[in-house]
Coordinates of C-alpha atoms in Angstrom, one line a residue:
Chain A
M45 CA 24.3 -19.5 -0.7
N46 CA 28.0 -18.7 0.1
R47 CA 29.3 -20.3 -3.1
S48 CA 31.0 -18.2 -5.7
E49 CA 28.8 -15.6 -7.5
P50 CA 27.0 -17.1 -10.5
A51 CA 28.5 -16.1 -13.8
K52 CA 26.9 -12.9 -15.2
A53 CA 25.6 -13.0 -18.7
S54 CA 28.3 -12.2 -21.3
L55 CA 28.7 -11.9 -25.0
R56 CA 31.8 -12.0 -27.1
L57 CA 32.1 -11.5 -30.8
E58 CA 34.3 -13.9 -32.8
S59 CA 34.2 -12.6 -36.4
D60 CA 30.7 -13.6 -37.6
R61 CA 29.9 -15.6 -34.5
A62 CA 28.4 -14.1 -31.4
V63 CA 29.0 -16.4 -28.4
F64 CA 26.5 -16.0 -25.5
S65 CA 27.5 -17.4 -22.1
G66 CA 26.7 -17.2 -18.4
R67 CA 23.3 -16.6 -16.9
W68 CA 20.8 -14.8 -19.1
T69 CA 18.4 -14.0 -16.3
A70 CA 16.9 -10.7 -15.2
R71 CA 19.4 -10.2 -12.4
H72 CA 22.5 -11.0 -14.5
I73 CA 21.9 -9.2 -17.8
G74 CA 22.2 -5.6 -16.7
R75 CA 25.7 -5.1 -17.9
V76 CA 25.4 -7.1 -21.1
G77 CA 22.4 -5.0 -22.1
H78 CA 24.6 -1.9 -22.2
Q79 CA 27.3 -3.8 -24.0
I80 CA 24.9 -4.9 -26.7
E81 CA 24.1 -1.2 -27.5
H82 CA 27.8 -0.3 -28.0
T83 CA 28.8 -3.3 -30.1
A84 CA 29.7 -2.7 -33.7
W85 CA 28.0 -5.6 -35.5
P86 CA 29.6 -7.0 -38.7
A87 CA 27.4 -6.8 -41.8
G88 CA 25.9 -9.8 -43.5
K89 CA 25.4 -13.1 -41.9
L90 CA 25.7 -13.7 -38.2
T91 CA 25.5 -16.8 -36.0
F92 CA 24.4 -16.6 -32.3
E93 CA 26.1 -19.4 -30.4
L94 CA 23.9 -20.2 -27.4
S95 CA 25.3 -23.5 -26.1
E96 CA 27.3 -21.8 -23.4
V97 CA 24.3 -20.2 -21.8
E98 CA 23.8 -21.6 -18.3
R99 CA 20.3 -20.4 -17.7
M100 CA 17.8 -18.2 -19.4
D101 CA 14.6 -16.6 -18.3
T102 CA 12.0 -14.3 -20.0
A103 CA 14.1 -11.2 -19.5
G104 CA 17.2 -12.8 -21.0
A105 CA 15.2 -14.3 -23.9
W106 CA 13.7 -10.9 -24.6
L107 CA 17.2 -9.2 -24.7
L108 CA 18.3 -11.9 -27.2
H109 CA 15.2 -11.7 -29.2
R110 CA 15.2 -7.9 -29.4
L111 CA 18.8 -8.0 -30.6
Q112 CA 17.9 -10.5 -33.2
R113 CA 14.9 -8.3 -34.3
Q114 CA 17.1 -5.1 -34.5
L115 CA 19.8 -6.8 -36.5
T116 CA 17.3 -8.4 -38.9
S117 CA 15.6 -5.1 -39.5
K118 CA 19.0 -3.7 -40.6
G119 CA 19.0 -6.3 -43.3
M120 CA 21.3 -8.9 -41.6
S121 CA 20.5 -12.5 -41.3
V122 CA 20.8 -14.1 -37.9
E123 CA 21.0 -17.8 -37.2
L124 CA 20.7 -19.4 -33.7
E125 CA 22.8 -22.3 -32.7
G126 CA 22.7 -24.5 -29.6
V127 CA 19.1 -23.6 -28.7
T128 CA 17.6 -25.9 -26.0
P129 CA 13.9 -26.8 -26.1
E130 CA 13.4 -24.6 -23.0
M131 CA 15.0 -21.6 -24.7
Q132 CA 12.9 -22.3 -27.8
G133 CA 9.8 -22.1 -25.6
L134 CA 10.9 -18.8 -24.0
L135 CA 11.9 -17.3 -27.4
K136 CA 8.6 -18.2 -28.8
L137 CA 6.8 -16.6 -25.8
V138 CA 8.7 -13.3 -26.0
S139 CA 8.4 -13.1 -29.8
E140 CA 4.7 -13.3 -29.4
S141 CA 4.1 -10.9 -26.5
G142 CA 7.1 -8.6 -26.7
V143 CA 6.6 -5.0 -27.7
M144 CA 9.5 -2.6 -28.3
A145 CA 9.6 0.3 -25.8
S146 CA 9.1 2.8 -28.7
D147 CA 5.8 1.1 -29.6
L148 CA 4.4 1.0 -26.1
P149 CA 1.3 3.1 -25.5
R150 CA 2.1 6.3 -23.7
P151 CA -0.1 8.5 -21.6
E152 CA -1.2 11.6 -23.4
R153 CA 1.2 14.4 -22.8
T154 CA -0.4 17.7 -21.8
G155 CA 1.0 21.2 -22.5
A156 CA 1.9 23.7 -19.8
L157 CA -1.1 25.9 -20.7
Q158 CA -3.5 22.9 -20.4
N159 CA -2.0 22.0 -17.1
L160 CA -2.5 25.5 -15.8
G161 CA -6.1 25.4 -17.0
Q162 CA -6.8 22.1 -15.5
T163 CA -5.2 23.0 -12.2
S164 CA -7.1 26.3 -12.0
L165 CA -10.3 24.4 -12.9
R166 CA -9.7 21.8 -10.2
S167 CA -9.0 24.5 -7.5
L168 CA -12.2 26.2 -8.5
Q169 CA -14.2 23.0 -8.4
S170 CA -12.6 22.2 -5.0
A171 CA -13.7 25.6 -3.7
M172 CA -17.2 25.2 -5.1
G173 CA -17.3 21.7 -3.6
L174 CA -16.4 23.0 -0.2
I175 CA -19.2 25.6 -0.4
A176 CA -21.7 22.9 -1.4
F177 CA -20.4 20.8 1.4
V178 CA -21.0 23.6 4.0
G179 CA -24.5 24.0 2.6
E180 CA -25.2 20.3 2.9
A181 CA -23.9 20.2 6.4
W182 CA -26.2 23.1 7.3
L183 CA -29.2 21.3 5.8
A184 CA -28.4 18.1 7.6
G185 CA -28.0 20.1 10.8
I186 CA -31.4 21.8 10.4
R187 CA -33.0 18.4 9.6
L188 CA -31.5 17.0 12.7
M189 CA -32.7 19.9 14.8
L190 CA -36.2 19.2 13.6
H191 CA -35.8 15.5 14.6
P192 CA -33.7 15.7 17.8
G193 CA -34.3 12.0 18.3
R194 CA -31.9 11.3 15.5
I195 CA -29.0 13.1 17.1
R196 CA -26.2 10.6 17.7
W197 CA -25.2 11.4 21.2
A198 CA -22.9 8.4 21.5
E199 CA -20.9 9.5 18.5
I200 CA -20.7 13.0 19.8
A201 CA -19.5 11.8 23.2
H202 CA -16.9 9.6 21.6
S203 CA -15.6 12.5 19.4
L204 CA -15.6 14.8 22.3
G205 CA -13.3 12.4 24.2
E206 CA -11.0 11.9 21.2
A207 CA -10.8 15.6 20.2
G208 CA -11.1 17.2 23.6
H209 CA -10.1 15.1 26.6
K210 CA -7.1 13.3 24.9
A211 CA -5.8 16.7 23.6
L212 CA -5.5 18.1 27.2
P213 CA -1.8 17.1 27.8
I214 CA -0.4 18.5 24.6
V215 CA -2.4 21.7 24.7
G216 CA -1.6 22.2 28.4
L217 CA 2.1 21.7 27.9
L218 CA 2.4 23.9 24.9
A219 CA 0.4 26.7 26.5
F220 CA 2.4 26.5 29.7
L221 CA 5.7 26.7 27.8
L222 CA 4.3 29.6 25.6
G223 CA 3.5 31.5 28.8
I224 CA 7.0 30.9 30.1
V225 CA 8.6 32.1 26.8
I226 CA 6.5 35.3 26.6
T227 CA 7.2 36.2 30.2
Y228 CA 10.9 35.6 29.8
Q229 CA 11.2 37.6 26.5
G230 CA 8.9 40.4 27.7
G231 CA 10.3 40.5 31.2
V232 CA 13.8 41.2 30.0
Q233 CA 12.6 44.3 28.2
L234 CA 10.1 45.5 30.8
R235 CA 12.6 45.3 33.6
Q236 CA 14.8 47.8 31.9
Y237 CA 12.0 50.4 32.3
G238 CA 11.3 49.2 35.8
A239 CA 7.9 48.1 34.6
S240 CA 8.2 44.4 35.5
I241 CA 4.7 44.2 36.9
F242 CA 3.3 44.8 33.4
V243 CA 4.4 41.4 32.4
A244 CA 1.0 40.2 33.8
D245 CA -0.7 42.4 31.2
L246 CA 1.5 41.1 28.5
V247 CA 1.0 37.5 29.2
G248 CA -2.7 37.8 30.1
L249 CA -3.8 39.8 27.1
S250 CA -1.7 38.0 24.5
M251 CA -2.6 34.6 25.7
L252 CA -6.3 35.2 26.2
R253 CA -7.0 37.3 23.0
E254 CA -4.6 35.7 20.5
L255 CA -2.2 33.0 21.4
A256 CA -4.3 30.5 23.2
P257 CA -7.1 30.4 20.7
I258 CA -4.9 30.3 17.6
M259 CA -2.3 27.9 19.1
T260 CA -5.0 25.5 20.3
A261 CA -6.7 25.6 16.9
I262 CA -3.5 24.8 15.1
I263 CA -2.8 21.8 17.4
V264 CA -6.4 20.6 16.9
A265 CA -6.1 21.0 13.1
G266 CA -3.0 18.9 13.1
R267 CA -4.3 16.4 15.6
T268 CA -8.0 16.0 14.9
G269 CA -8.6 17.5 11.5
S270 CA -6.1 15.1 10.0
A271 CA -7.7 12.2 11.9
Y272 CA -11.1 13.1 10.5
T273 CA -9.7 13.1 6.9
A274 CA -7.9 9.8 7.4
Q275 CA -10.8 8.1 8.9
I276 CA -13.4 9.2 6.4
G277 CA -10.9 8.7 3.5
T278 CA -10.1 5.2 4.5
M279 CA -13.8 4.4 4.8
Q280 CA -14.2 5.9 1.4
V281 CA -11.5 3.5 0.0
T282 CA -13.0 0.4 1.6
E283 CA -16.5 1.4 0.4
E284 CA -17.8 1.8 4.0
V285 CA -19.3 5.2 3.1
D286 CA -21.3 3.6 0.3
A287 CA -22.3 0.8 2.7
L288 CA -23.7 3.4 5.1
R289 CA -25.7 5.0 2.3
S290 CA -27.0 1.7 1.3
I291 CA -28.3 1.0 4.8
G292 CA -30.0 4.3 4.7
I293 CA -27.7 6.2 7.0
Q294 CA -26.6 9.6 5.8
P295 CA -22.8 9.8 6.0
M296 CA -23.4 13.5 6.8
E297 CA -25.4 12.6 9.8
L298 CA -23.2 9.9 11.2
L299 CA -19.7 11.0 10.2
V300 CA -19.8 14.8 9.9
L301 CA -22.3 16.4 12.2
P302 CA -21.2 14.6 15.4
K303 CA -17.6 15.5 14.7
L304 CA -18.5 19.1 13.9
L305 CA -20.6 19.5 17.0
A306 CA -18.1 17.8 19.3
L307 CA -15.2 19.9 18.0
M308 CA -17.3 23.1 18.4
I309 CA -17.8 22.2 22.1
A310 CA -14.2 20.9 22.6
L311 CA -12.2 23.7 21.1
P312 CA -13.6 26.5 23.3
L313 CA -13.0 24.4 26.3
L314 CA -9.5 23.5 25.2
T315 CA -8.9 27.2 24.6
L316 CA -10.0 28.1 28.1
Y317 CA -7.7 25.4 29.4
A318 CA -4.9 26.9 27.3
D319 CA -5.7 30.3 28.8
V320 CA -5.3 29.0 32.3
M321 CA -2.1 27.0 31.6
G322 CA -0.5 29.9 29.7
V323 CA -1.1 32.4 32.4
L324 CA 0.1 29.9 34.9
G325 CA 3.3 29.5 33.0
G326 CA 3.7 33.3 32.9
M327 CA 3.1 33.4 36.7
V328 CA 5.7 30.8 37.5
M329 CA 8.3 32.5 35.2
A330 CA 7.5 36.0 36.7
K331 CA 8.2 34.6 40.2
V332 CA 11.4 33.0 39.1
Q333 CA 12.8 35.7 36.9
L334 CA 11.3 38.9 38.0
D335 CA 10.5 38.0 41.6
I336 CA 6.9 38.9 41.3
S337 CA 4.8 37.0 43.9
Y338 CA 1.8 35.0 42.8
A339 CA -0.6 37.3 44.7
T340 CA 0.8 40.4 43.1
F341 CA 0.6 38.8 39.7
I342 CA -3.0 37.9 40.2
D343 CA -3.9 41.3 41.5
R344 CA -2.4 42.9 38.4
L345 CA -4.1 40.4 36.2
Q346 CA -7.5 41.4 37.6
V347 CA -6.8 45.0 36.6
A348 CA -5.4 44.2 33.2
L349 CA -8.0 41.7 32.0
T350 CA -11.6 42.2 31.4
V351 CA -14.4 39.8 30.6
K352 CA -14.2 41.2 27.1
S353 CA -10.7 40.1 26.4
Y354 CA -11.6 36.7 27.6
L355 CA -14.7 36.5 25.4
V356 CA -12.9 37.9 22.4
G357 CA -10.5 34.9 22.5
I358 CA -12.9 32.2 23.4
G359 CA -15.5 33.5 20.9
K360 CA -13.2 32.7 18.0
A361 CA -12.8 29.1 19.0
P362 CA -16.1 27.7 17.7
V363 CA -15.5 29.4 14.4
F364 CA -12.1 27.8 14.1
A365 CA -13.6 24.5 15.2
A366 CA -16.2 24.6 12.5
M367 CA -13.6 25.3 9.8
I368 CA -11.3 22.6 11.0
A369 CA -14.0 20.0 11.1
I370 CA -15.6 20.9 7.8
I371 CA -12.3 21.0 5.9
G372 CA -11.2 17.7 7.5
C373 CA -14.4 15.9 6.6
Y374 CA -14.6 17.4 3.2
Q375 CA -11.1 16.3 2.3
G376 CA -12.0 12.9 3.6
F377 CA -14.9 12.5 1.2
K378 CA -12.7 13.6 -1.7
V379 CA -10.4 10.6 -1.2
S380 CA -10.6 8.1 -4.0
G381 CA -9.0 4.8 -4.8
S382 CA -5.7 4.4 -3.0
A383 CA -3.8 4.7 0.2
A384 CA -1.7 7.4 -1.4
S385 CA -4.8 9.4 -1.9
V386 CA -5.6 9.2 1.8
G387 CA -2.2 10.6 2.5
R388 CA -2.5 13.4 0.0
H389 CA -5.8 14.6 1.2
T390 CA -4.8 14.4 4.9
T391 CA -1.9 16.7 4.1
I392 CA -4.2 19.1 2.2
S393 CA -6.7 19.0 5.1
V394 CA -4.1 20.1 7.7
V395 CA -2.5 22.7 5.5
H396 CA -5.9 24.2 4.5
A397 CA -7.2 24.1 8.1
I398 CA -4.2 25.9 9.5
L399 CA -4.2 28.4 6.7
A400 CA -8.0 29.1 7.3
V401 CA -7.5 29.5 11.0
I402 CA -4.7 32.1 10.6
V403 CA -6.5 34.0 7.8
V404 CA -9.8 34.1 9.7
D405 CA -7.9 35.1 12.9
A406 CA -6.4 38.1 11.0
L407 CA -9.9 39.0 9.7
F408 CA -11.2 38.9 13.3
S409 CA -8.4 41.2 14.4
V410 CA -9.2 43.7 11.7
A411 CA -12.9 43.5 12.5
F412 CA -12.3 43.9 16.2
S413 CA -10.1 47.0 15.8
Y414 CA -12.6 48.5 13.4
L415 CA -15.4 47.9 15.9
D416 CA -13.1 49.1 18.6
I417 CA -13.5 46.0 20.7
Chain B
M40 CA 24.0 -29.3 4.2
D41 CA 22.4 -26.8 1.9
V42 CA 21.3 -29.1 -0.8
D43 CA 19.5 -27.4 -3.6
N44 CA 19.2 -29.5 -6.7
A45 CA 16.5 -30.6 -9.1
Q46 CA 15.6 -33.6 -7.0
S47 CA 15.3 -32.1 -3.5
P48 CA 11.9 -30.7 -2.5
V49 CA 11.4 -26.9 -2.9
I50 CA 9.7 -26.7 0.5
E51 CA 10.1 -29.2 3.3
A52 CA 8.1 -28.7 6.5
R53 CA 8.6 -30.9 9.6
G54 CA 6.4 -30.6 12.7
L55 CA 5.3 -27.1 11.7
G56 CA 3.0 -25.5 14.2
V57 CA 1.4 -22.1 14.7
R58 CA -0.4 -20.8 17.7
F59 CA -1.8 -17.4 18.6
G60 CA -1.8 -17.3 22.4
P61 CA -3.7 -20.4 23.6
K62 CA -5.3 -20.9 20.2
V63 CA -3.7 -23.6 18.1
V64 CA -4.1 -22.8 14.4
L65 CA -1.8 -25.4 12.9
E66 CA -0.1 -28.3 14.7
D67 CA 2.6 -30.8 13.7
L68 CA 2.4 -30.5 9.9
D69 CA 4.8 -32.6 7.8
F70 CA 4.8 -32.1 4.1
D71 CA 7.1 -31.7 1.0
I72 CA 6.4 -29.6 -2.0
R73 CA 8.2 -31.0 -5.0
R74 CA 9.9 -29.0 -7.8
G75 CA 7.6 -28.2 -10.7
E76 CA 4.3 -29.5 -9.2
I77 CA 1.1 -27.5 -8.6
L78 CA 0.1 -28.1 -5.0
A79 CA -3.3 -26.9 -3.9
I80 CA -3.9 -26.2 -0.2
V81 CA -7.6 -26.5 0.6
G82 CA -9.8 -26.5 3.7
G83 CA -12.8 -24.8 5.2
S84 CA -12.7 -21.1 6.2
G85 CA -10.5 -20.6 9.2
S86 CA -8.7 -23.9 8.8
G87 CA -5.4 -22.0 8.6
K88 CA -4.7 -22.1 4.9
S89 CA -3.7 -18.5 4.6
T90 CA -1.8 -18.7 7.9
L91 CA 0.2 -21.7 6.5
L92 CA 0.9 -19.6 3.4
R93 CA 2.2 -16.8 5.5
Q94 CA 4.6 -19.2 7.2
I95 CA 6.1 -20.7 4.1
T96 CA 6.5 -17.3 2.5
M97 CA 8.4 -16.2 5.6
L98 CA 6.0 -13.4 6.3
Q99 CA 5.5 -14.9 9.7
R100 CA 7.6 -17.2 11.9
P101 CA 6.1 -20.5 12.9
S102 CA 5.9 -21.2 16.6
A103 CA 7.2 -24.8 16.3
G104 CA 8.9 -27.1 13.8
S105 CA 11.3 -26.7 11.0
L106 CA 11.0 -25.3 7.5
R107 CA 13.4 -25.6 4.6
L108 CA 13.0 -23.5 1.4
F109 CA 15.1 -24.5 -1.6
G110 CA 17.1 -26.8 0.8
Q111 CA 18.0 -24.0 3.2
D112 CA 16.8 -23.7 6.8
A113 CA 14.3 -20.9 6.5
L114 CA 14.2 -20.2 10.2
A115 CA 18.0 -19.7 10.5
L116 CA 18.5 -17.2 7.6
D117 CA 19.8 -13.7 8.2
E118 CA 18.2 -10.7 6.6
G119 CA 20.4 -10.8 3.5
E120 CA 19.9 -14.5 2.9
R121 CA 16.2 -14.2 3.4
L122 CA 16.0 -11.5 0.8
R123 CA 17.9 -13.8 -1.7
V124 CA 15.4 -16.6 -1.0
R125 CA 12.5 -14.1 -1.3
R126 CA 13.7 -13.0 -4.7
R127 CA 13.1 -16.6 -5.9
F128 CA 9.4 -16.5 -5.3
G129 CA 6.4 -14.5 -6.3
I130 CA 3.2 -14.0 -4.4
L131 CA -0.3 -13.3 -5.5
F132 CA -2.1 -11.8 -2.5
Q133 CA -5.7 -12.5 -2.0
N134 CA -6.8 -8.9 -2.8
G135 CA -4.1 -8.3 -5.3
A136 CA -2.3 -5.8 -3.1
L137 CA -1.4 -3.7 -6.1
F138 CA 0.3 -0.3 -5.2
G139 CA -2.5 2.2 -5.7
D140 CA -0.3 5.1 -6.6
R141 CA 1.4 3.3 -9.5
T142 CA 0.0 2.3 -12.9
V143 CA -0.3 -1.4 -13.7
L144 CA 2.9 -1.4 -15.7
E145 CA 4.8 0.4 -12.9
N146 CA 3.4 -2.2 -10.5
I147 CA 4.8 -5.0 -12.6
A148 CA 8.1 -3.1 -13.1
T149 CA 8.6 -2.6 -9.4
P150 CA 10.4 -5.9 -8.7
L151 CA 12.5 -5.4 -11.9
W152 CA 13.6 -1.9 -10.8
E153 CA 14.5 -3.3 -7.3
H154 CA 16.4 -6.4 -8.3
T155 CA 17.9 -5.8 -11.7
E156 CA 20.3 -3.4 -13.4
L157 CA 18.3 -3.2 -16.6
D158 CA 17.7 0.1 -18.4
H159 CA 14.4 1.9 -18.4
G160 CA 13.3 0.7 -21.8
S161 CA 14.1 -2.9 -21.2
I162 CA 12.2 -2.9 -17.9
E163 CA 9.2 -1.5 -19.6
E164 CA 9.4 -4.1 -22.4
I165 CA 9.9 -7.0 -20.0
A166 CA 7.0 -5.8 -17.8
T167 CA 4.8 -5.6 -20.9
I168 CA 5.7 -9.2 -21.8
K169 CA 4.4 -10.3 -18.3
L170 CA 1.4 -8.1 -18.8
Q171 CA 0.5 -9.9 -22.0
L172 CA 1.3 -13.2 -20.5
A173 CA -1.2 -12.5 -17.8
G174 CA -3.8 -11.8 -20.4
L175 CA -3.9 -8.0 -20.3
R176 CA -3.3 -5.7 -23.3
P177 CA -0.4 -3.2 -23.4
E178 CA -2.8 -0.2 -23.1
D179 CA -4.1 -1.6 -19.8
G180 CA -0.6 -1.0 -18.4
L181 CA -1.4 2.8 -18.3
L182 CA -4.4 2.3 -15.9
Y183 CA -4.3 2.7 -12.2
P184 CA -5.5 -0.2 -9.9
S185 CA -8.6 1.7 -8.9
Q186 CA -9.6 1.7 -12.6
L187 CA -9.5 -2.0 -13.0
S188 CA -12.2 -4.6 -12.7
G189 CA -11.8 -7.5 -10.2
G190 CA -10.6 -9.9 -12.9
M191 CA -8.1 -7.5 -14.4
R192 CA -6.8 -6.7 -10.9
K193 CA -6.1 -10.4 -10.3
R194 CA -4.3 -10.6 -13.7
A195 CA -2.3 -7.5 -13.0
A196 CA -1.3 -9.0 -9.6
V197 CA -0.3 -12.3 -11.3
A198 CA 1.8 -10.3 -13.7
R199 CA 3.6 -8.6 -10.9
A200 CA 4.1 -11.9 -9.1
I201 CA 5.8 -13.4 -12.2
A202 CA 7.9 -10.3 -13.0
L203 CA 11.2 -12.0 -12.1
D204 CA 10.3 -15.5 -13.4
P205 CA 10.0 -16.9 -9.9
E206 CA 10.9 -20.5 -9.3
L207 CA 8.2 -20.7 -6.8
L208 CA 4.8 -19.0 -7.2
F209 CA 2.2 -18.6 -4.4
L210 CA -1.3 -17.9 -5.4
D211 CA -3.7 -17.1 -2.6
E212 CA -7.3 -17.7 -3.9
P213 CA -6.6 -16.6 -7.5
T214 CA -10.2 -17.3 -8.6
S215 CA -12.1 -15.9 -5.6
G216 CA -14.5 -13.1 -6.5
L217 CA -14.3 -13.8 -10.2
D218 CA -17.1 -14.7 -12.6
P219 CA -17.0 -18.3 -13.9
L220 CA -15.5 -17.2 -17.2
S221 CA -12.8 -15.1 -15.6
A222 CA -12.1 -17.9 -13.1
E223 CA -11.7 -20.4 -15.9
A224 CA -9.4 -18.0 -17.8
L225 CA -7.3 -17.6 -14.7
D226 CA -7.0 -21.4 -14.3
E227 CA -5.9 -21.5 -17.9
L228 CA -3.4 -18.8 -17.1
V229 CA -1.9 -20.8 -14.3
L230 CA -1.5 -23.8 -16.6
Q231 CA 0.0 -21.7 -19.2
L232 CA 2.5 -20.2 -16.8
K233 CA 3.4 -23.6 -15.6
A234 CA 4.1 -24.7 -19.2
T235 CA 6.1 -21.6 -20.1
L236 CA 8.0 -20.6 -17.0
E237 CA 7.9 -23.9 -15.2
P238 CA 7.6 -22.7 -11.7
T239 CA 6.5 -24.7 -8.7
I240 CA 3.1 -23.4 -7.8
V241 CA 1.4 -23.4 -4.4
L242 CA -2.3 -22.6 -4.7
V243 CA -4.7 -21.8 -1.9
T244 CA -8.2 -22.1 -3.1
H245 CA -11.9 -23.0 -2.4
D246 CA -12.7 -23.5 -6.0
M247 CA -13.5 -27.1 -6.8
D248 CA -13.3 -26.6 -10.5
S249 CA -9.8 -25.1 -10.1
L250 CA -8.8 -28.1 -8.1
W251 CA -9.8 -30.5 -10.8
R252 CA -8.4 -28.5 -13.6
V253 CA -5.1 -27.2 -12.2
A254 CA -3.8 -29.1 -9.2
D255 CA -1.3 -32.0 -9.4
R256 CA -1.7 -32.7 -5.8
V257 CA -4.1 -31.5 -3.1
M258 CA -3.5 -31.1 0.6
L259 CA -6.6 -30.8 2.8
L260 CA -6.3 -28.9 6.1
G261 CA -8.7 -29.3 9.0
D262 CA -8.6 -29.3 12.8
A263 CA -5.1 -27.8 12.6
H264 CA -3.8 -30.9 10.8
I265 CA -3.4 -32.2 7.3
L266 CA -6.4 -34.4 6.9
A267 CA -5.5 -35.9 3.6
S268 CA -3.1 -35.3 0.7
G269 CA -3.1 -36.8 -2.8
T270 CA -4.4 -36.3 -6.3
M271 CA -8.0 -35.1 -6.7
T272 CA -9.0 -38.5 -8.0
E273 CA -7.6 -40.1 -4.9
L274 CA -9.2 -37.7 -2.5
A275 CA -12.6 -37.8 -4.2
A276 CA -12.5 -41.6 -3.8
S277 CA -11.5 -41.4 -0.2
G278 CA -13.6 -43.1 2.5
E279 CA -12.5 -40.8 5.3
P280 CA -15.7 -39.0 6.6
L281 CA -14.1 -35.5 6.9
V282 CA -12.5 -35.8 3.4
R283 CA -15.8 -37.1 1.9
R284 CA -17.7 -34.2 3.4
F285 CA -15.4 -31.7 1.8
F286 CA -15.1 -33.2 -1.7
Q287 CA -18.4 -34.9 -2.1
G288 CA -20.8 -32.1 -1.3
P289 CA -23.0 -31.0 -4.2
R290 CA -20.4 -28.6 -5.4
G291 CA -17.6 -31.1 -5.2
R292 CA -19.7 -33.7 -7.1
A293 CA -20.6 -31.2 -9.8
A294 CA -17.0 -30.2 -10.3
M295 CA -16.0 -33.8 -10.4
S296 CA -18.5 -34.7 -13.1
G297 CA -17.5 -31.6 -15.0
A298 CA -13.9 -32.6 -14.9
T299 CA -14.2 -36.3 -15.5
G300 CA -16.9 -35.9 -18.2
Q301 CA -19.5 -38.1 -16.4
K302 CA -23.2 -37.3 -16.2

């Protein structure tokens, strides 16, 4: 439609006649709506002249009717002229089903104190729910161990592939780059003291004990924990979870335990892989920047690292994995109703999982130093 | 060339075809939809009814043929023109497709916020009129879609589809999944809408009772083609075997005797 713009709705006042013209349709009455509010209406009798109106829809009819209502309630009398049968129909419709905004039902307003209370209560309930969920998972796990025939190996293998195998490229790349960065930053300092060779200690210890486990866990929380929440959450919205229950399949057994188990296997393996890639990155950088040969680097590494430092790092991984899987699945089951809810709980899942990983890692550090490990 | 007046058909399809890979879903369809009529598209499951609806609502591009909406070539429109055409129609999706994070009233108000310059209060008032027109109460407007029953959800979705008084209204299986009373009430609503807002209505349905009560004209799809088209009385009297099978099964006959008042 490249023709001239259709005439917008307009209104002009000629002593005691209000002349309506143009298109009184939803898209063309925006401006006239504001105009009506700022018009000084004469008192007494008023005539609405409608014969110049080109077209009218419900929105336009409502605006007209509302004005008529407002003026009448102020004790004026309003007469309509030039009303077509179509307009008559619309005016009848809006007068029957129109409600003034001030009379519309409103959601109950809650005070700040009530909000605070409700939010605290919800957080508490959520925490209690999580604990109950962990308990349920334990019980289901024990039941499964008593009936090993019911273990769903295919599900576990599938989850293992999704969470483990497909995460190799990203985990490997990040660990390698992290190794390079640490070596570069540390190497600059160590060289000043002529202690370049200790860069192997730096990279080896920091990667194995702290960085590889925690970084891998964070990647997996973002990658796999979120996927668990989104999958279970969407199944919850489409009633698939209820369907499983109705067929006699425990959602815990099919949806949670295989994921939990798979992640507890995958994360330590991924951490080991990150260890190797991180040290490799350090080795390459040591050669390039500090001119330490690969053989020298590896020799030093054997002195610096013990089996203990390796185990300290890798031992944390299953704990991280369990937390990520449990939080991810729990948030998935808490989804209700809509697509927006899936998004909200996926966000919560990732934030909580990363937070839990970091806090627990700090607790591990404190415990290890206390136990002198 | 762009004729758009009261006499020209609202939708004109010529040689319309859709194929997904080697699978032919629709082939060589010719039909007009006239201004102000209620046209029902019927056919067995998988006969391409919903696909056809997706073509004529410009959600999907047909693989062959031409399509004119309101007299304009729908396949040659640019993005802006397409938006202008879209604003003139409303769609009721099969499952309602209400936005889950907005209340019913906010759902209905969404098209008004997008396409008008009205103030907040007026938008709420106009949305409430549509809500009541669709047979819901003003307090239902505060509910979220997940809190609604199936029938209420359909009504809320109808209210959103008519938010801007569309000239053309598409209803995809409006009565499916409803109990007989709600289905009847929805038929009633369609007739009432037609009487008050006077849109052209395209209806996709399986519901024999709806066909008898609501449709001015029925188009039967099958084997990727239009098998027959006409009023219900004409189709029910047809001697064509495929048409007979569709309209003269036990359900078809029961609906017919209900509609024509015979025993």
